[in-house]
PDB file of C-alpha atoms in Angstrom:
ATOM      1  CA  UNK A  12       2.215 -22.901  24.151  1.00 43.00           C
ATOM      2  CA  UNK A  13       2.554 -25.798  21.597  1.00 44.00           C
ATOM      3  CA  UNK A  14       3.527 -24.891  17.844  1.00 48.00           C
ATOM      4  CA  UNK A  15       3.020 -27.295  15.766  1.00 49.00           C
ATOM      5  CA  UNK A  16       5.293 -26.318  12.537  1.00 51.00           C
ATOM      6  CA  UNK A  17       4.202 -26.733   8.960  1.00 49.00           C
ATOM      7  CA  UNK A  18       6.986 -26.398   5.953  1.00 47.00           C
ATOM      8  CA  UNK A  19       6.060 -23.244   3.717  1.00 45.00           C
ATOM      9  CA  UNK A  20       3.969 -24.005   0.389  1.00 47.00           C
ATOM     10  CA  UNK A  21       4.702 -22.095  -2.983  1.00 43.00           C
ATOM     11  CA  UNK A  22       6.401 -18.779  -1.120  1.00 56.00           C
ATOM     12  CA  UNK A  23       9.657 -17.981  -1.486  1.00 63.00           C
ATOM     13  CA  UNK A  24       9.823 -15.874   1.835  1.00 73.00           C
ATOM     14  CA  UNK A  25      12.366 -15.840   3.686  1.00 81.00           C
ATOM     15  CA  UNK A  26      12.051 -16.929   7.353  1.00 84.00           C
ATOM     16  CA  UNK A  27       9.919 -19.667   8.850  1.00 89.00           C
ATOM     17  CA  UNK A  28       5.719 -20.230   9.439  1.00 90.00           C
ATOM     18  CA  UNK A  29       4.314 -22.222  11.916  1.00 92.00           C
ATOM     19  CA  UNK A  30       1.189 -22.292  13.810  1.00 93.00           C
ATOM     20  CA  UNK A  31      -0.170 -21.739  17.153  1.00 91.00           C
ATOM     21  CA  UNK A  32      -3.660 -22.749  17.909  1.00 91.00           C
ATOM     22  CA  UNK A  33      -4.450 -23.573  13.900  1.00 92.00           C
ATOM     23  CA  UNK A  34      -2.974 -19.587  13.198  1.00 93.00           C
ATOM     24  CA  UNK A  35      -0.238 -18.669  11.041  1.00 94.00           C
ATOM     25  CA  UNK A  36       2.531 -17.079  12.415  1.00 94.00           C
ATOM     26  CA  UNK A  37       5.585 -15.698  10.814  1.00 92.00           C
ATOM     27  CA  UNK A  38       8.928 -15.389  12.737  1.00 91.00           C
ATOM     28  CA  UNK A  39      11.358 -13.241   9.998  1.00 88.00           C
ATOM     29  CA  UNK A  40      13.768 -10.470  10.162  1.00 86.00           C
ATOM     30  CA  UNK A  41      12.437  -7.939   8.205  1.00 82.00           C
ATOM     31  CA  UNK A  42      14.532  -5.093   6.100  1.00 75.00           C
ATOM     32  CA  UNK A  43      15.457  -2.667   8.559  1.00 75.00           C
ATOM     33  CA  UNK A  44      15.179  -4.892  11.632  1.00 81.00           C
ATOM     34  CA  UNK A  45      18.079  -6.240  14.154  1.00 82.00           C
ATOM     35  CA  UNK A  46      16.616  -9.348  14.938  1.00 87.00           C
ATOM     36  CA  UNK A  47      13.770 -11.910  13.716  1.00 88.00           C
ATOM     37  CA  UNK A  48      10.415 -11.484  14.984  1.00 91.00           C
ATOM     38  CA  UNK A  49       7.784 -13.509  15.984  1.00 93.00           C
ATOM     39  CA  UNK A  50       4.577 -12.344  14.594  1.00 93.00           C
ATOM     40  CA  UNK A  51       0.566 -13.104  13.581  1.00 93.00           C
ATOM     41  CA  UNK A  52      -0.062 -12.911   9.823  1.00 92.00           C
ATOM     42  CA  UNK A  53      -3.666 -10.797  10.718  1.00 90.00           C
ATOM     43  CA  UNK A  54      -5.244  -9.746   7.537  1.00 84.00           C
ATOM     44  CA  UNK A  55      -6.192  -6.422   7.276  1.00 73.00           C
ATOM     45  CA  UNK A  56      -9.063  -5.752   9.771  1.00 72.00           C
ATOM     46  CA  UNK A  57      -8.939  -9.250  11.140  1.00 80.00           C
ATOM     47  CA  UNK A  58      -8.151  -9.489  14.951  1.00 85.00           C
ATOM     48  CA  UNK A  59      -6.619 -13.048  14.910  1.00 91.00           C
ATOM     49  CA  UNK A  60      -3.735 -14.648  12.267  1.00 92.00           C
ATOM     50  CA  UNK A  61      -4.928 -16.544   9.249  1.00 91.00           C
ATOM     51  CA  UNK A  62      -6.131 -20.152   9.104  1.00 93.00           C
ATOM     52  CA  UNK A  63      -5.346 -20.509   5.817  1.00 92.00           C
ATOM     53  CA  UNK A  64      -1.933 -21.049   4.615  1.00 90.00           C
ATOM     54  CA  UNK A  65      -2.263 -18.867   1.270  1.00 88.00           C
ATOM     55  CA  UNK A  66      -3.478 -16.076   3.294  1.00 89.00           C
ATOM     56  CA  UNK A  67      -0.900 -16.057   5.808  1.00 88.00           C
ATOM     57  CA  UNK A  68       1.846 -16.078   2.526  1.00 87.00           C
ATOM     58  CA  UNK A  69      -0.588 -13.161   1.199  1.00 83.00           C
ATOM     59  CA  UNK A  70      -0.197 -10.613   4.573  1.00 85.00           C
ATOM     60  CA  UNK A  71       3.804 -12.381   4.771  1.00 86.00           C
ATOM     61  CA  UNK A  72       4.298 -10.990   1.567  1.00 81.00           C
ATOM     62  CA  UNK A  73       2.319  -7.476   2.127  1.00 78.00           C
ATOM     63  CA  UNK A  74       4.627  -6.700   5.352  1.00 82.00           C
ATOM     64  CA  UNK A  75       8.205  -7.713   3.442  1.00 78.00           C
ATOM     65  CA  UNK A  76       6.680  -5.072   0.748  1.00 70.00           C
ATOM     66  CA  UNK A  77       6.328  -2.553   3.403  1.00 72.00           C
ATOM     67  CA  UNK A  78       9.351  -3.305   4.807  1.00 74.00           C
ATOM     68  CA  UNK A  79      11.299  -2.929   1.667  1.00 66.00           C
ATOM     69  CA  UNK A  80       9.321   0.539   0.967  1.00 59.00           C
ATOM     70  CA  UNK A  81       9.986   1.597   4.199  1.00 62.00           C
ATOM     71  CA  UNK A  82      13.862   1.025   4.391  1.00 58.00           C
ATOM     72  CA  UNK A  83      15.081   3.444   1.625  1.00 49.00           C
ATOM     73  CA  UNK A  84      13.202   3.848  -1.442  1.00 47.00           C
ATOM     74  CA  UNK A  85      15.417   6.694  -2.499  1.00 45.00           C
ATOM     75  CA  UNK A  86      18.288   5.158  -2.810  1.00 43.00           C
ATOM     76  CA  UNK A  87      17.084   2.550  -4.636  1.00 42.00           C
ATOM     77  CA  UNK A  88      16.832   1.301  -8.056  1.00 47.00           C
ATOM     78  CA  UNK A  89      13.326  -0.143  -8.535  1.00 55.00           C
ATOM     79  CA  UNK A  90      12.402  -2.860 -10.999  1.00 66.00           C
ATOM     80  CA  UNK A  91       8.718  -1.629 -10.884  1.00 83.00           C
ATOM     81  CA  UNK A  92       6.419  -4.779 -10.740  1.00 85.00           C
ATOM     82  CA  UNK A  93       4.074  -4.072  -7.351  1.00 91.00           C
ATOM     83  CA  UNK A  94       2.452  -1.826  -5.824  1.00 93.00           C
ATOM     84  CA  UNK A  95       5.173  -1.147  -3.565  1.00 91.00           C
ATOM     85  CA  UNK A  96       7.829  -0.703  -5.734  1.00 91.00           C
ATOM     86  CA  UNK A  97       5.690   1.786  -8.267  1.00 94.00           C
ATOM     87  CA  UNK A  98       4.830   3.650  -4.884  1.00 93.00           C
ATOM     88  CA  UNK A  99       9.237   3.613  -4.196  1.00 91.00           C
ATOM     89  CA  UNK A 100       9.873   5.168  -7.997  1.00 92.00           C
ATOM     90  CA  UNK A 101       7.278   7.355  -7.822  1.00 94.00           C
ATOM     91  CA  UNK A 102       8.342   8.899  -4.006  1.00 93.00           C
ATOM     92  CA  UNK A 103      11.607   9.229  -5.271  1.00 91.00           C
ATOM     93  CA  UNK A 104      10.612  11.199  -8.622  1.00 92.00           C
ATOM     94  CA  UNK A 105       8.518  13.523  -6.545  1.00 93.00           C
ATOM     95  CA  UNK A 106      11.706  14.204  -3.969  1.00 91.00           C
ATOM     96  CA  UNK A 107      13.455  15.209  -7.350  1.00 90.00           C
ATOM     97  CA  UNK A 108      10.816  16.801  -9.265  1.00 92.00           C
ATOM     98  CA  UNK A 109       8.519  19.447  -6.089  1.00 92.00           C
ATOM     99  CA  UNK A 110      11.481  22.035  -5.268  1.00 90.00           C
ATOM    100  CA  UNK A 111      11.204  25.460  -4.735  1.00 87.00           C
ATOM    101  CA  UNK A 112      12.992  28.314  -6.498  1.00 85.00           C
ATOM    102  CA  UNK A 113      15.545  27.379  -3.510  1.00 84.00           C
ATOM    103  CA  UNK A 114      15.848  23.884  -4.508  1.00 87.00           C
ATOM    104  CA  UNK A 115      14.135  22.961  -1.354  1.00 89.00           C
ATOM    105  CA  UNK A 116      11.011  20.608  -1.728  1.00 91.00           C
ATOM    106  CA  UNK A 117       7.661  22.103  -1.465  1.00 93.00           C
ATOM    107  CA  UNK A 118       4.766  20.708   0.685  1.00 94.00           C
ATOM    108  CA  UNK A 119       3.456  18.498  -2.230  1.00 95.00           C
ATOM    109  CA  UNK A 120       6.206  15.889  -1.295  1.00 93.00           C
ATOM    110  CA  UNK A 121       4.355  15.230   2.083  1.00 94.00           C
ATOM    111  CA  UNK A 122       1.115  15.583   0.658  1.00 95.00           C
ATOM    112  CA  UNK A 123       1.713  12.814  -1.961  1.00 95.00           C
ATOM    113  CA  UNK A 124       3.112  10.133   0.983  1.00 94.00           C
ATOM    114  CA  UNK A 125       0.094  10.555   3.203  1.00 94.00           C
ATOM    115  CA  UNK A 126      -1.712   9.836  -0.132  1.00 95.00           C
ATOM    116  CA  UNK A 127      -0.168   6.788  -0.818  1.00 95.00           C
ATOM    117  CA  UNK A 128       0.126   5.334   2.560  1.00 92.00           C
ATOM    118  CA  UNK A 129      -3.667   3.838   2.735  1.00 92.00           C
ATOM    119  CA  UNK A 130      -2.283   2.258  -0.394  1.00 93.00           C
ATOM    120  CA  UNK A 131       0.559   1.129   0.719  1.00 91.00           C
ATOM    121  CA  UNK A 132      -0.769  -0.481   3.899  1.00 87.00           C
ATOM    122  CA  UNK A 133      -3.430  -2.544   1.819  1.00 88.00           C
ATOM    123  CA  UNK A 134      -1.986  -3.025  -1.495  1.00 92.00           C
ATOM    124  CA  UNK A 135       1.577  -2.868  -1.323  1.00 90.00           C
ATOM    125  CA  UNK A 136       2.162  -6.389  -2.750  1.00 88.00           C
ATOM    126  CA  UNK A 137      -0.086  -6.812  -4.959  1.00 91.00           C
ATOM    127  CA  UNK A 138       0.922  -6.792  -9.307  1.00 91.00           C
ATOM    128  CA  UNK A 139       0.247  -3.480 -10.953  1.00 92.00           C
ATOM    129  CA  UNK A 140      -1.839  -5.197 -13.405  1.00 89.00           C
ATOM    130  CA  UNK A 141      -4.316  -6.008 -10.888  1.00 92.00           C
ATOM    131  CA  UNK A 142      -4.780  -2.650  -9.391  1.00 94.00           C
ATOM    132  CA  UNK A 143      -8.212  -1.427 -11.117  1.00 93.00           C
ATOM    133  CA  UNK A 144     -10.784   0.187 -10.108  1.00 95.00           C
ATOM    134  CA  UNK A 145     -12.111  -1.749  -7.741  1.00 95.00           C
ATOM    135  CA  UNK A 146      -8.651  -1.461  -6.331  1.00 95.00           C
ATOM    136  CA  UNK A 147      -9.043   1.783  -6.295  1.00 97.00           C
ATOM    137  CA  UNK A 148     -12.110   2.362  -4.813  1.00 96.00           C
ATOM    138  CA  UNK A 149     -11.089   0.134  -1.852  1.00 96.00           C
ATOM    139  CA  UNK A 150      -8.035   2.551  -1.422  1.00 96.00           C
ATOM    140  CA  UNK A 151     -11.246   5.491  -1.540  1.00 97.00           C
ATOM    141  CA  UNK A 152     -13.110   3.843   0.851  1.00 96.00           C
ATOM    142  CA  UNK A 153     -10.036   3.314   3.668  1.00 94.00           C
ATOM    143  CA  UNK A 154      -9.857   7.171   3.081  1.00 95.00           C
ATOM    144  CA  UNK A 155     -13.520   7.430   4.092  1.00 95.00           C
ATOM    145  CA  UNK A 156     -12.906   5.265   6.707  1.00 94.00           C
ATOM    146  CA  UNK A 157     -10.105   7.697   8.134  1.00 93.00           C
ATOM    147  CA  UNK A 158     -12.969  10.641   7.997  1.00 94.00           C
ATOM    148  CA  UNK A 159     -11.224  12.751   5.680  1.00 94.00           C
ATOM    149  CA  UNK A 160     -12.898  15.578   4.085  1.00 95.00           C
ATOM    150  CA  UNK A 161     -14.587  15.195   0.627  1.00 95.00           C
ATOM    151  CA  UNK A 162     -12.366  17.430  -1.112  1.00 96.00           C
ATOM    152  CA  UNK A 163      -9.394  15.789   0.765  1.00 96.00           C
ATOM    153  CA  UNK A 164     -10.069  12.400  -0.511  1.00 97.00           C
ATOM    154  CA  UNK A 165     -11.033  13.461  -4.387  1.00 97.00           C
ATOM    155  CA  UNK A 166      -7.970  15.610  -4.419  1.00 96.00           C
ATOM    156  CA  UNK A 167      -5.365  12.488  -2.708  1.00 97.00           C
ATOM    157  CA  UNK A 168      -7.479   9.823  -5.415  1.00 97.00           C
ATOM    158  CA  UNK A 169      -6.306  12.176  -7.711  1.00 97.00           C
ATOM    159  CA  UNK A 170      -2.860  12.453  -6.864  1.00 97.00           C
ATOM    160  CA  UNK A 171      -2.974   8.485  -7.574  1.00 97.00           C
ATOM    161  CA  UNK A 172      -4.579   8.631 -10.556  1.00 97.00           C
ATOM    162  CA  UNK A 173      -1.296  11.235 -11.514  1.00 96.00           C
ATOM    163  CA  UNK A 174       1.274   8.648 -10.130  1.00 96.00           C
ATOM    164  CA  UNK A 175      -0.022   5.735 -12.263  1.00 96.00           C
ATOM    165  CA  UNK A 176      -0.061   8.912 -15.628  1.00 94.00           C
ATOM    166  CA  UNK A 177       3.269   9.344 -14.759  1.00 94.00           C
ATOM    167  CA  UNK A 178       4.280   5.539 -14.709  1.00 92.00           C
ATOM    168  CA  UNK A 179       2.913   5.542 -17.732  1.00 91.00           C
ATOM    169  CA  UNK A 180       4.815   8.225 -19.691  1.00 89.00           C
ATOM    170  CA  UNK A 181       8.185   6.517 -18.613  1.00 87.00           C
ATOM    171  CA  UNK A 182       6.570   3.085 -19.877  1.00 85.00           C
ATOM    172  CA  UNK A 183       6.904   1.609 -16.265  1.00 87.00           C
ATOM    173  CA  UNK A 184       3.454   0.149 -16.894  1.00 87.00           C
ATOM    174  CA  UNK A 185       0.772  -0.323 -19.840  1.00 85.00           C
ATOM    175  CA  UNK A 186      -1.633   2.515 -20.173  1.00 88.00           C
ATOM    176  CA  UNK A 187      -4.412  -0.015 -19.985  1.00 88.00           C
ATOM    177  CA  UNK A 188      -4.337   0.299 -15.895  1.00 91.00           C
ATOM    178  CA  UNK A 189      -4.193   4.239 -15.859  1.00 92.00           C
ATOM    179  CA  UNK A 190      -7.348   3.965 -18.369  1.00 91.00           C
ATOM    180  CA  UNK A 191      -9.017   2.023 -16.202  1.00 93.00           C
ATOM    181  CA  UNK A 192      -8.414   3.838 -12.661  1.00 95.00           C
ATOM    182  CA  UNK A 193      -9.809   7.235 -14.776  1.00 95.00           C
ATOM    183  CA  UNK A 194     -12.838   5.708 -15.092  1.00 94.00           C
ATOM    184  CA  UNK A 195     -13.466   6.259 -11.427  1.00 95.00           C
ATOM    185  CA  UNK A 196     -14.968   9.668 -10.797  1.00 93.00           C
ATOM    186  CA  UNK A 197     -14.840  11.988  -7.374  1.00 92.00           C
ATOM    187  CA  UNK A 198     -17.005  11.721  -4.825  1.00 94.00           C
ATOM    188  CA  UNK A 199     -20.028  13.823  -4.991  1.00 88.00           C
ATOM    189  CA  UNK A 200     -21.557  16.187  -2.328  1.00 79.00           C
ATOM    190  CA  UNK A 201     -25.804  15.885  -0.939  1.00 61.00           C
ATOM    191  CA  UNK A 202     -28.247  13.688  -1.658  1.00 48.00           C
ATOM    192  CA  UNK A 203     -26.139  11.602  -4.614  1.00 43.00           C
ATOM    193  CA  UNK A 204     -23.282  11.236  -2.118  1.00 46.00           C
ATOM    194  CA  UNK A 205     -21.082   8.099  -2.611  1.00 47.00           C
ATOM    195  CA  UNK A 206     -22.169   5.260   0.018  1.00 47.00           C
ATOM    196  CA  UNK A 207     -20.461   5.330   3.508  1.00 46.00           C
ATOM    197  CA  UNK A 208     -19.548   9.136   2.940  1.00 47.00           C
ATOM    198  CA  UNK A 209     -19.018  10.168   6.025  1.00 44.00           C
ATOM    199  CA  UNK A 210     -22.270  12.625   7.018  1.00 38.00           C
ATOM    200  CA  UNK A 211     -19.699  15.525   7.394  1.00 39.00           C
ATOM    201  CA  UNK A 212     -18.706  15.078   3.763  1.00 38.00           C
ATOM    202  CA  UNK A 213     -21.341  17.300   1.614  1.00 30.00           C
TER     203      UNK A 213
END
């Protein structure tokens, strides 16, 4: 199959894009990885790679920010700037801060990194700054989307809401964003039920 190459604009990604067929592609070696990969820059819920060139850098740069999550967060300084890297500080304050009397860490651990992987798979790089409500609400309605329970999904929104608090007591990020996010209430059970609730959600 023909590629016909194009030179990267305004990224500084490692790797190389080219296109097949008028798609973006991506062949990289991600953190973690032996070898480079060939692969479709899809955007999330899209079935084919991007047409346009700043999308393509947009999912390019959301899968190196998994990647990097992925590889070893705890081990890691973070400069916190994304998503991504708030969601590496934060993992590797709770793996500190939920032991038991035993020193062993309690369920919570778990609990918080099924919370933030919807997150992470959407979000991961985008600026802190721009993660508002509307942000947040997307991240709410992938958790609809994955049928969880009612309670489930106000309790995990919650446990977000208590990352970004924390964040802000170690003045990772300005208070402004946590201000904002709080401004997003739970979802509700019967007839006022949030839209797309899931009918088993009451």
């Amino acid at each position: 199959m023909a590629r016909n190459k194009k030179k990267q604009q305004n990224t500084d990604l490692p790797g190389s894009f080219y296109q097949r067929n008028s798609r973006w592609w991506w062949k990289v070696q991600l953190p973690g990885e032996e070898k480079a990969k060939n692969r479709p820059l899809k955007p999330i819920g899209a079935k084919y790679a991007a047409t346009d060139h700043s999308v393509a850098c947009e999912v390019a740069r959301n899968l190196w920010q998994q990647a990097v999550y992925r590889q070893n967060p705890k081990d890691t300084e973070i400069a916190v700037s994304n998503i991504a890297s708030l969601i590496a500080a934060y993992l590797k304050h709770c793996d500190a801060y939920y032991l038991d009397e035993n020193g062993k860490q309690t369920k919570e651990v778990q609990e918080v990194r099924y919370t933030l992987k919807p997150m992470t798979e959407v979000f991961a790089a985008l600026p802190i700054e721009d993660f508002g409500p509307l942000r947040l609400i997307e991240v709410r309605d992938r958790m609809i989307g994955l049928d969880w329970s009612r309670n489930m999904i106000n309790q995990r929104i919650g446990r977000i809401k208590r990352m970004f608090k924390w964040a802000v007591s170690r003045q990772m990020i300005s208070p402004v964003v946590y201000q904002g996010l709080m401004t997003v209430g739970g979802l509700k059970g019967g007839p006022g039920r949030e839209k797309n609730t899931p009918n088993r959600v009451r």
